[in-house]
CSV table of C-alpha atoms and ligand atoms in Angstrom, one decimal:
chain,number,residue,atom,x,y,z
K,656,MET,CA,3.5,39.2,11.5
K,657,LYS,CA,6.5,39.2,13.6
K,658,ILE,CA,8.4,35.6,14.8
K,659,ASN,CA,7.9,36.6,17.9
K,660,LYS,CA,4.0,36.7,18.1
K,661,ILE,CA,3.7,33.3,16.1
K,662,ILE,CA,5.7,31.3,18.5
K,663,THR,CA,3.9,33.4,21.4
K,664,ILE,CA,0.6,31.8,19.9
K,665,VAL,CA,1.7,29.0,19.0
K,666,ILE,CA,2.8,28.1,23.0
K,667,GLY,CA,-0.5,29.8,24.0
K,668,CYS,CA,-2.0,26.8,22.0
K,669,LEU,CA,0.0,24.6,23.4
K,670,ALA,CA,-0.3,25.5,26.3
K,671,LEU,CA,-4.3,25.5,26.3
K,672,PHE,CA,-4.3,22.2,24.9
K,673,ALA,CA,-2.5,20.6,27.8
K,674,LEU,CA,-4.4,22.9,30.8
K,675,PRO,CA,-6.8,20.0,32.1
K,676,VAL,CA,-10.8,20.2,32.3
K,677,ASN,CA,-11.2,18.3,34.9
K,678,ALA,CA,-8.2,15.7,36.7
K,679,GLU,CA,-9.0,12.8,34.4
K,680,THR,CA,-9.9,14.5,31.1
K,681,PRO,CA,-7.2,17.1,29.3
K,682,ILE,CA,-8.7,19.5,26.8
K,683,LEU,CA,-7.5,18.1,23.7
K,684,GLU,CA,-8.7,14.4,24.8
K,685,GLU,CA,-12.1,15.6,25.2
K,686,LEU,CA,-11.8,17.5,22.0
K,687,MET,CA,-10.5,14.8,20.4
K,688,ARG,CA,-13.5,12.6,21.9
K,689,LYS,CA,-15.9,15.7,20.3
K,690,TYR,CA,-14.4,16.3,17.5
K,691,THR,CA,-12.3,14.1,15.8
K,692,PHE,CA,-15.1,11.9,14.1
K,693,PRO,CA,-16.8,15.1,12.8
K,694,LEU,CA,-13.5,16.7,11.6
K,695,ILE,CA,-12.2,13.1,9.9
K,696,PHE,CA,-15.5,13.4,8.1
K,697,LEU,CA,-15.4,17.2,7.1
K,698,SER,CA,-11.7,16.5,5.9
K,699,MET,CA,-13.2,13.6,3.2
K,700,ALA,CA,-15.8,15.8,1.7
K,701,GLY,CA,-13.1,18.6,1.9
K,702,ALA,CA,-10.6,16.6,-0.7
K,703,VAL,CA,-13.8,15.4,-2.6
K,704,PHE,CA,-15.0,19.0,-3.4
K,705,GLY,CA,-11.1,20.0,-3.6
K,706,VAL,CA,-10.5,17.3,-6.8
K,707,GLY,CA,-14.0,18.1,-8.2
K,708,TYR,CA,-13.0,22.0,-8.1
K,709,LEU,CA,-9.9,21.3,-9.8
K,710,TYR,CA,-11.5,18.7,-12.4
K,711,PHE,CA,-13.6,20.9,-13.7
K,712,THR,CA,-11.8,24.0,-13.1
K,713,GLY,CA,-9.6,21.8,-16.0
K,714,LEU,CA,-6.3,22.4,-13.3
K,715,LEU,CA,-6.4,18.4,-11.7
K,716,PRO,CA,-3.8,17.1,-14.6
K,717,ARG,CA,-1.8,19.8,-14.7
K,718,ILE,CA,-1.5,19.4,-10.6
K,719,ILE,CA,-1.2,15.1,-11.0
K,720,PHE,CA,1.8,15.6,-13.9
K,721,ASP,CA,3.6,18.2,-11.7
K,722,THR,CA,2.9,16.1,-8.6
K,723,TRP,CA,4.1,13.3,-10.6
K,724,ALA,CA,7.6,15.0,-12.1
K,725,TRP,CA,8.3,16.1,-9.1
K,726,ILE,CA,8.3,12.6,-7.2
K,727,ASP,CA,10.2,10.8,-10.5
K,728,GLU,CA,13.1,13.5,-10.2
K,729,ARG,CA,13.9,13.0,-7.2
K,730,PHE,CA,13.0,8.3,-7.1
K,731,ALA,CA,13.1,8.0,-11.0
K,732,LEU,CA,9.5,6.3,-10.7
K,733,HIS,CA,9.1,5.5,-14.3
K,734,ARG,CA,11.8,2.8,-14.4
K,735,TYR,CA,9.5,0.8,-12.0
K,736,VAL,CA,6.4,1.5,-13.4
K,737,SER,CA,8.1,0.5,-16.9
K,738,LEU,CA,9.0,-2.6,-15.4
K,739,ALA,CA,4.9,-3.6,-13.8
K,740,LYS,CA,3.8,-3.3,-17.1
K,741,ARG,CA,6.3,-5.8,-18.5
K,742,GLU,CA,5.2,-7.6,-16.2
K,743,TYR,CA,1.6,-7.3,-16.7
K,744,TYR,CA,1.8,-7.7,-20.3
K,745,SER,CA,4.1,-10.9,-19.6
K,746,VAL,CA,1.4,-12.3,-17.8
K,747,VAL,CA,-1.5,-11.3,-19.5
K,748,TYR,CA,0.0,-12.6,-23.4
K,749,THR,CA,1.7,-15.6,-21.3
K,750,LEU,CA,-2.3,-16.8,-20.5
K,751,LEU,CA,-4.4,-14.8,-23.1
K,752,PRO,CA,-2.2,-15.0,-26.3
K,753,ALA,CA,-4.0,-13.5,-29.6
K,754,THR,CA,-4.8,-17.1,-30.5
K,755,GLY,CA,-7.2,-17.8,-26.9
K,756,ARG,CA,-7.0,-18.5,-24.0
K,757,THR,CA,-4.2,-21.4,-22.8
K,758,ILE,CA,-5.9,-21.3,-19.0
K,759,PRO,CA,-8.0,-24.9,-18.3
K,760,GLN,CA,-11.7,-24.2,-19.5
K,761,SER,CA,-13.7,-23.5,-16.5
K,762,HIS,CA,-17.1,-25.6,-15.9
K,763,THR,CA,-19.1,-23.6,-17.5
K,764,GLU,CA,-16.6,-23.3,-20.6
K,765,ARG,CA,-16.2,-27.4,-20.6
K,766,TYR,CA,-20.4,-27.8,-20.3
K,767,ASN,CA,-21.0,-25.3,-23.3
K,768,ILE,CA,-23.5,-22.6,-20.7
K,769,LYS,CA,-23.9,-19.9,-22.6
K,770,SER,CA,-26.0,-17.1,-21.1
K,771,VAL,CA,-26.2,-17.7,-17.0
K,772,TRP,CA,-26.4,-13.4,-16.5
K,773,TYR,CA,-27.9,-13.4,-13.3
K,774,TRP,CA,-24.8,-15.6,-12.2
K,775,TYR,CA,-22.9,-12.2,-12.4
K,776,PRO,CA,-23.8,-10.1,-9.0
K,777,PHE,CA,-22.7,-13.2,-7.6
K,778,TYR,CA,-18.7,-11.9,-9.3
K,779,SER,CA,-19.0,-9.2,-7.2
K,780,LEU,CA,-18.9,-11.3,-3.9
K,781,GLY,CA,-14.8,-12.1,-3.0
K,782,GLY,CA,-14.9,-7.7,-3.8
K,783,LEU,CA,-17.4,-7.2,-1.3
K,784,SER,CA,-16.0,-8.9,0.9
K,785,PHE,CA,-12.5,-6.7,0.4
K,786,PHE,CA,-14.9,-3.9,0.2
K,787,ALA,CA,-15.9,-5.0,3.9
K,788,TYR,CA,-12.5,-5.4,5.5
K,789,ILE,CA,-11.7,-2.4,4.1
K,790,ILE,CA,-14.1,-1.0,5.8
K,791,LEU,CA,-14.3,-3.4,9.4
K,792,THR,CA,-10.3,-1.9,9.1
K,793,ILE,CA,-11.0,2.1,9.0
K,794,THR,CA,-13.2,1.9,11.7
K,795,GLY,CA,-11.9,-0.6,13.4
K,796,ILE,CA,-8.9,2.3,13.7
K,797,TYR,CA,-11.1,4.8,15.0
K,798,LEU,CA,-13.3,2.4,18.1
K,799,GLY,CA,-9.2,1.6,18.8
K,800,PHE,CA,-8.5,4.6,20.4
K,801,TYR,CA,-11.0,4.3,23.3
K,802,TYR,CA,-11.1,0.3,23.5
K,803,VAL,CA,-9.3,-0.5,26.6
K,804,PRO,CA,-8.3,-4.1,27.0
K,805,ASP,CA,-9.4,-4.7,30.8
K,806,GLY,CA,-10.9,-8.1,31.4
K,807,GLU,CA,-10.8,-8.0,35.7
K,808,PHE,CA,-14.2,-7.4,36.6
K,809,ILE,CA,-14.4,-4.6,39.1
K,810,LEU,CA,-16.9,-2.6,40.8
K,811,ASP,CA,-18.8,0.0,39.2
K,812,GLU,CA,-20.0,3.4,41.7
K,813,ASN,CA,-24.0,1.6,42.0
K,814,GLY,CA,-22.1,-1.3,43.4
K,815,HIS,CA,-22.8,-3.8,39.9
K,816,SER,CA,-20.3,-5.9,38.4
K,817,THR,CA,-18.3,-4.3,35.5
K,818,SER,CA,-14.8,-4.1,33.9
K,819,GLY,CA,-12.6,-1.8,31.9
K,820,ALA,CA,-13.4,-3.1,28.8
K,821,TYR,CA,-17.0,-2.7,29.4
K,822,GLN,CA,-16.9,0.7,30.4
K,823,SER,CA,-14.8,1.7,27.8
K,824,MET,CA,-17.5,1.0,25.3
K,825,GLU,CA,-19.6,2.6,27.2
K,826,LEU,CA,-17.6,5.4,27.2
K,827,ILE,CA,-18.2,4.7,22.7
K,828,MET,CA,-21.5,4.4,23.3
K,829,THR,CA,-22.0,7.6,25.5
K,830,GLN,CA,-19.4,10.0,25.1
K,831,VAL,CA,-17.7,10.2,21.5
K,832,THR,CA,-19.2,12.3,19.0
K,833,PHE,CA,-20.7,9.2,16.5
K,834,GLY,CA,-19.4,6.4,18.6
K,835,TYR,CA,-22.1,5.0,18.0
K,836,ILE,CA,-22.0,4.8,14.6
K,837,ILE,CA,-18.7,4.2,14.4
K,838,ARG,CA,-19.5,1.1,16.2
K,839,ALA,CA,-22.6,-0.4,14.3
K,840,VAL,CA,-21.1,0.7,10.9
K,841,HIS,CA,-18.0,-1.6,11.6
K,842,HIS,CA,-20.7,-4.6,13.9
K,843,TRP,CA,-22.8,-4.9,10.6
K,844,SER,CA,-20.0,-4.9,8.4
K,845,ALA,CA,-18.4,-7.7,10.6
K,846,HIS,CA,-21.9,-9.8,9.8
K,847,PHE,CA,-22.0,-8.7,6.1
K,848,MET,CA,-18.2,-9.7,5.5
K,849,VAL,CA,-19.1,-12.8,7.1
K,850,ALA,CA,-22.1,-13.7,4.6
K,851,SER,CA,-20.4,-12.2,1.6
K,852,VAL,CA,-16.7,-14.0,2.2
K,853,PHE,CA,-20.2,-17.4,2.8
K,854,LEU,CA,-21.7,-17.0,-0.2
K,855,HIS,CA,-18.4,-15.9,-2.3
K,856,MET,CA,-17.2,-19.2,-1.6
K,857,MET,CA,-20.1,-20.9,-3.0
K,858,ARG,CA,-20.0,-18.9,-6.1
K,859,VAL,CA,-17.0,-20.5,-6.4
K,860,TYR,CA,-18.1,-24.0,-5.9
K,861,PHE,CA,-20.6,-23.5,-7.9
K,862,VAL,CA,-19.1,-22.1,-11.3
K,863,GLY,CA,-16.8,-24.8,-11.0
K,864,ALA,CA,-13.7,-22.1,-10.0
K,865,TYR,CA,-11.9,-24.1,-7.3
K,866,ARG,CA,-9.9,-26.5,-9.9
K,867,ASN,CA,-6.9,-26.2,-11.9
K,868,PRO,CA,-5.0,-23.8,-12.3
K,869,ARG,CA,-6.9,-22.3,-9.0
K,870,GLU,CA,-6.7,-24.6,-6.4
K,871,VAL,CA,-4.3,-23.2,-4.7
K,872,ASN,CA,-6.8,-20.3,-4.6
K,873,TRP,CA,-9.3,-22.1,-3.4
K,874,MET,CA,-6.9,-23.5,-0.4
K,875,LEU,CA,-6.1,-19.9,0.5
K,876,GLY,CA,-9.5,-19.0,0.6
K,877,SER,CA,-10.3,-21.7,3.2
K,878,LEU,CA,-7.7,-20.2,5.2
K,879,LEU,CA,-9.4,-16.4,4.8
K,880,LEU,CA,-12.7,-18.0,5.8
K,881,MET,CA,-11.1,-19.6,9.3
K,882,VAL,CA,-10.0,-16.0,9.1
K,883,THR,CA,-12.6,-14.6,8.7
K,884,ILE,CA,-14.9,-15.9,11.2
K,885,PHE,CA,-11.7,-15.9,14.1
K,886,PHE,CA,-12.3,-12.4,13.4
K,887,GLY,CA,-15.9,-12.3,14.3
K,888,TYR,CA,-15.5,-14.3,17.3
K,889,THR,CA,-12.9,-12.7,18.7
K,890,GLY,CA,-14.3,-9.1,17.7
K,891,TYR,CA,-17.1,-10.6,19.7
K,892,LEU,CA,-15.3,-11.0,22.9
K,893,LEU,CA,-14.1,-8.2,23.8
K,894,PRO,CA,-17.0,-5.7,24.8
K,895,TRP,CA,-16.3,-8.7,27.6
K,896,ASP,CA,-20.5,-8.1,28.5
K,897,SER,CA,-22.7,-10.9,29.2
K,898,LEU,CA,-22.7,-12.5,25.7
K,899,GLY,CA,-19.5,-12.0,25.1
K,900,TYR,CA,-18.3,-14.2,27.6
K,901,ALA,CA,-20.7,-16.0,27.7
K,902,ALA,CA,-19.4,-16.7,24.3
K,903,GLY,CA,-15.9,-17.0,25.8
K,904,SER,CA,-17.5,-19.9,27.9
K,905,ILE,CA,-18.7,-22.1,25.1
K,906,GLY,CA,-15.0,-21.0,22.7
K,907,LEU,CA,-13.4,-22.4,26.3
K,908,GLU,CA,-15.6,-25.7,26.8
K,909,MET,CA,-14.7,-26.3,23.2
K,910,ALA,CA,-11.1,-26.1,23.0
K,911,THR,CA,-10.7,-28.0,26.3
K,912,SER,CA,-12.6,-29.9,25.3
K,913,ILE,CA,-9.8,-31.4,22.2
K,914,PRO,CA,-8.5,-34.5,23.3
K,915,ALA,CA,-4.5,-34.6,24.4
K,916,MET,CA,-3.9,-30.8,22.6
K,917,GLY,CA,-6.8,-29.0,24.9
K,918,PRO,CA,-5.2,-27.5,27.3
K,919,LEU,CA,-2.9,-26.3,25.1
K,920,MET,CA,-4.7,-24.5,22.6
K,921,ALA,CA,-7.2,-23.2,25.7
K,922,GLN,CA,-3.6,-21.8,26.9
K,923,ILE,CA,-2.6,-20.4,23.4
K,924,VAL,CA,-6.3,-18.5,22.6
K,925,PHE,CA,-8.2,-17.8,26.0
K,926,GLY,CA,-4.7,-16.8,28.1
K,927,GLY,CA,-5.6,-20.0,30.2
K,928,THR,CA,-8.2,-23.1,30.7
K,929,GLN,CA,-10.3,-20.2,32.8
K,930,LEU,CA,-12.0,-17.4,31.9
K,931,THR,CA,-10.1,-14.8,33.1
K,932,GLY,CA,-9.3,-10.9,32.7
K,933,ASP,CA,-5.5,-12.8,30.5
K,934,THR,CA,-8.7,-13.8,27.7
K,935,VAL,CA,-9.3,-9.9,27.2
K,936,THR,CA,-5.9,-9.4,26.8
K,937,ARG,CA,-5.5,-12.4,23.9
K,938,MET,CA,-8.6,-11.8,21.7
K,939,TYR,CA,-7.4,-8.0,21.6
K,940,TRP,CA,-4.2,-8.9,20.1
K,941,LEU,CA,-5.9,-11.9,18.3
K,942,HIS,CA,-8.4,-9.4,16.7
K,943,ILE,CA,-6.2,-6.7,16.4
K,944,PHE,CA,-3.0,-7.8,14.9
K,945,VAL,CA,-1.9,-11.1,14.3
K,946,LEU,CA,-5.5,-12.1,12.4
K,947,PRO,CA,-5.2,-8.5,10.4
K,948,LEU,CA,-1.4,-9.4,9.9
K,949,ILE,CA,-2.4,-12.8,8.6
K,950,GLY,CA,-5.5,-12.1,6.9
K,951,THR,CA,-4.0,-8.8,4.7
K,952,ILE,CA,-1.7,-11.4,3.5
K,953,LEU,CA,-3.1,-13.7,2.3
K,954,ILE,CA,-5.9,-11.7,0.6
K,955,ILE,CA,-3.1,-10.2,-1.1
K,956,ILE,CA,-1.8,-12.5,-2.4
K,957,HIS,CA,-5.5,-14.7,-3.0
K,958,MET,CA,-5.9,-11.0,-5.2
K,959,ALA,CA,-2.6,-11.2,-6.6
K,960,LEU,CA,-3.3,-14.9,-8.6
K,961,VAL,CA,-6.1,-13.3,-9.5
K,962,TRP,CA,-5.1,-11.2,-11.6
K,963,ILE,CA,-2.5,-13.5,-12.6
K,964,GLN,CA,-4.4,-16.2,-13.6
K,965,GLY,CA,-7.9,-14.2,-14.3
K,966,GLU,CA,-11.6,-15.1,-13.5
K,967,ALA,CA,-12.9,-18.6,-15.0
K,968,GLU,CA,-15.9,-16.1,-15.9
K,969,PRO,CA,-18.6,-17.7,-17.6
K,970,HIS,CA,-18.6,-16.2,-21.6
I,776,HEM,C1,-11.7,-11.9,2.9
I,776,HEM,C2,-12.2,-12.8,2.3
I,776,HEM,C3,-12.1,-13.0,0.7
I,776,HEM,C4,-10.8,-12.2,-0.2
I,776,HEM,C5,-11.7,-11.3,0.6
I,776,HEM,C6,-12.1,-12.7,-1.7
I,776,HEM,C7,-11.7,-11.8,-2.2
I,776,HEM,C8,-11.4,-12.3,-3.9
I,776,HEM,C9,-11.6,-11.7,-5.3
I,776,HEM,C10,-12.3,-9.7,-5.5
I,776,HEM,C11,-11.3,-12.6,-6.1
I,776,HEM,C12,-11.7,-11.9,-7.3
I,776,HEM,C13,-13.6,-12.8,-8.0
I,776,HEM,C14,-14.2,-12.4,-7.5
I,776,HEM,O1,-14.8,-11.1,-6.4
I,776,HEM,O2,-15.8,-13.7,-7.2
I,776,HEM,C15,-12.1,-13.9,-5.3
I,776,HEM,C16,-11.9,-15.6,-6.4
I,776,HEM,C17,-11.5,-16.0,-5.9
I,776,HEM,N1,-12.2,-16.6,-3.5
I,776,HEM,FE1,-11.7,-15.5,-2.9
I,776,HEM,N2,-12.2,-14.2,-1.1
I,776,HEM,C18,-12.4,-14.4,-0.1
I,776,HEM,C19,-12.8,-15.4,0.3
I,776,HEM,C20,-12.9,-16.6,-0.8
I,776,HEM,C21,-12.9,-17.9,0.1
I,776,HEM,C22,-13.8,-18.6,1.1
I,776,HEM,C23,-12.8,-18.5,-0.9
I,776,HEM,C24,-13.0,-20.7,-1.1
I,776,HEM,C25,-12.8,-21.5,-0.1
I,776,HEM,C26,-12.1,-18.6,-1.4
I,776,HEM,C27,-12.0,-18.9,-3.2
I,776,HEM,C28,-11.3,-17.7,-4.4
I,776,HEM,C29,-10.9,-18.5,-5.6
I,776,HEM,C30,-11.0,-19.4,-6.1
I,776,HEM,C31,-11.6,-17.6,-6.9
I,776,HEM,C32,-11.3,-17.7,-8.5
I,776,HEM,C33,-12.3,-17.8,-8.7
I,776,HEM,C34,-13.0,-17.5,-10.2
I,776,HEM,O3,-11.6,-17.2,-11.1
I,776,HEM,O4,-13.5,-17.5,-10.8
I,776,HEM,N3,-12.0,-16.4,-1.3
I,776,HEM,N4,-11.3,-14.0,-4.3
C-alpha cells in the first residue's frame, strides 16, 4: 500500500473520531464509555492466551531470553541484578546463618507451641490486604475517568437537588459499560481491605509478632490502619449522596469538636467549617493522591521490613 493511502486512511479515521455524535458527546468519548472495559478485559484475556501459546509451543524461554539480552545490552542490567542478589543473600545469611536463626524468638517459639496449623491461613491476611489495595488501585483508576469532584448543589431538570459528583456517579452506574461492576468491585474491595487489615493486625498481635525486633513494623502498620480507614471515609463521601453527606456532617462535627485545634482540622480536612463543594474537592484530593502516596510508600517499607526480618512464624 502506498504511503499516501495510509496517511489518508489515518487522517480519515482521526476525523471520524473527532466528529461529534451530538454537541456534548464526541464519538471517541462515546466509544470509550462503551468499549474501554471490554477492551481491557479482552487484552488481558489475549495476553493470557498469548503467553499460554508461547509456553506450550516452547517459544517462551527464547523470547524472554532475547528480550532480556536486548535490554541488557543497552542498560547492563546484569550488574544491578548481581548487586541485588548479593544484598539479598547478605541479609538472609546475617539473619539466618547456617547455625540457626539470630533474630529473637517469637511468642510461639518461646512458649514452644508446636503445632498450630489452624493459624496458618491468618498469615495470608497481610498479603490479602495488599491484594485488595491493588484491586482498589486498578478499579479506582477506571472510575477516575468518569468521576467529577464537584460538590456544588444544583437543581436537575425535575427540580431535584443534585451535584456534578452525584451525576457523574449516575453516569458510571447507567451509561458506562460495566461501570456498575467496576464501582461494585471498588466498593466491596474497600470493605474487604478494612476487614483484612484489621484481622491481620489481630493475627500479628495474637502471635506476638509485634515484639522485638518488629516494633517498627507494628508502628508502620498502625499508620497503615489509619490510612486504610481514611481511604474508606474519604471514598464514602465522594458520591455526595445522602449517605456521603451525612457521613460528612458527622466527620465535620467530630473535627470541629476538637478543643482549640478543631476549626483548623476542619479547614484542612473538610475545606472549611461548613460542608460545601470544597469538601468534595478536599476529599477527592486526599482519596486519589495524598493517601495513595502515603499508603504506597508505607506498604513498600512495611513489606520490605518483612522481607528483611523474615516472618515470626510458629515452628
Ligand atoms: C495496608 C495495610 C497492610 C498491608 C498491605 C500489610 C502487609 C503485610 C504483609 C504482606 C505481611 C507479611 C505477613 C502476612 O501477610 O501476615 C505483614 C506483616 C506484618 N504486619 Fe502488616 N500490613 C498492613 C497493615 C498492618 C497493620 C495495621 C499492622 C499492625 C498495627 C501490621 C503489622 C505487621 C507486622 C508486625 C508484621 C510482621 C509479622 C510477622 O513477622 O509475623 N500490618 N504485613
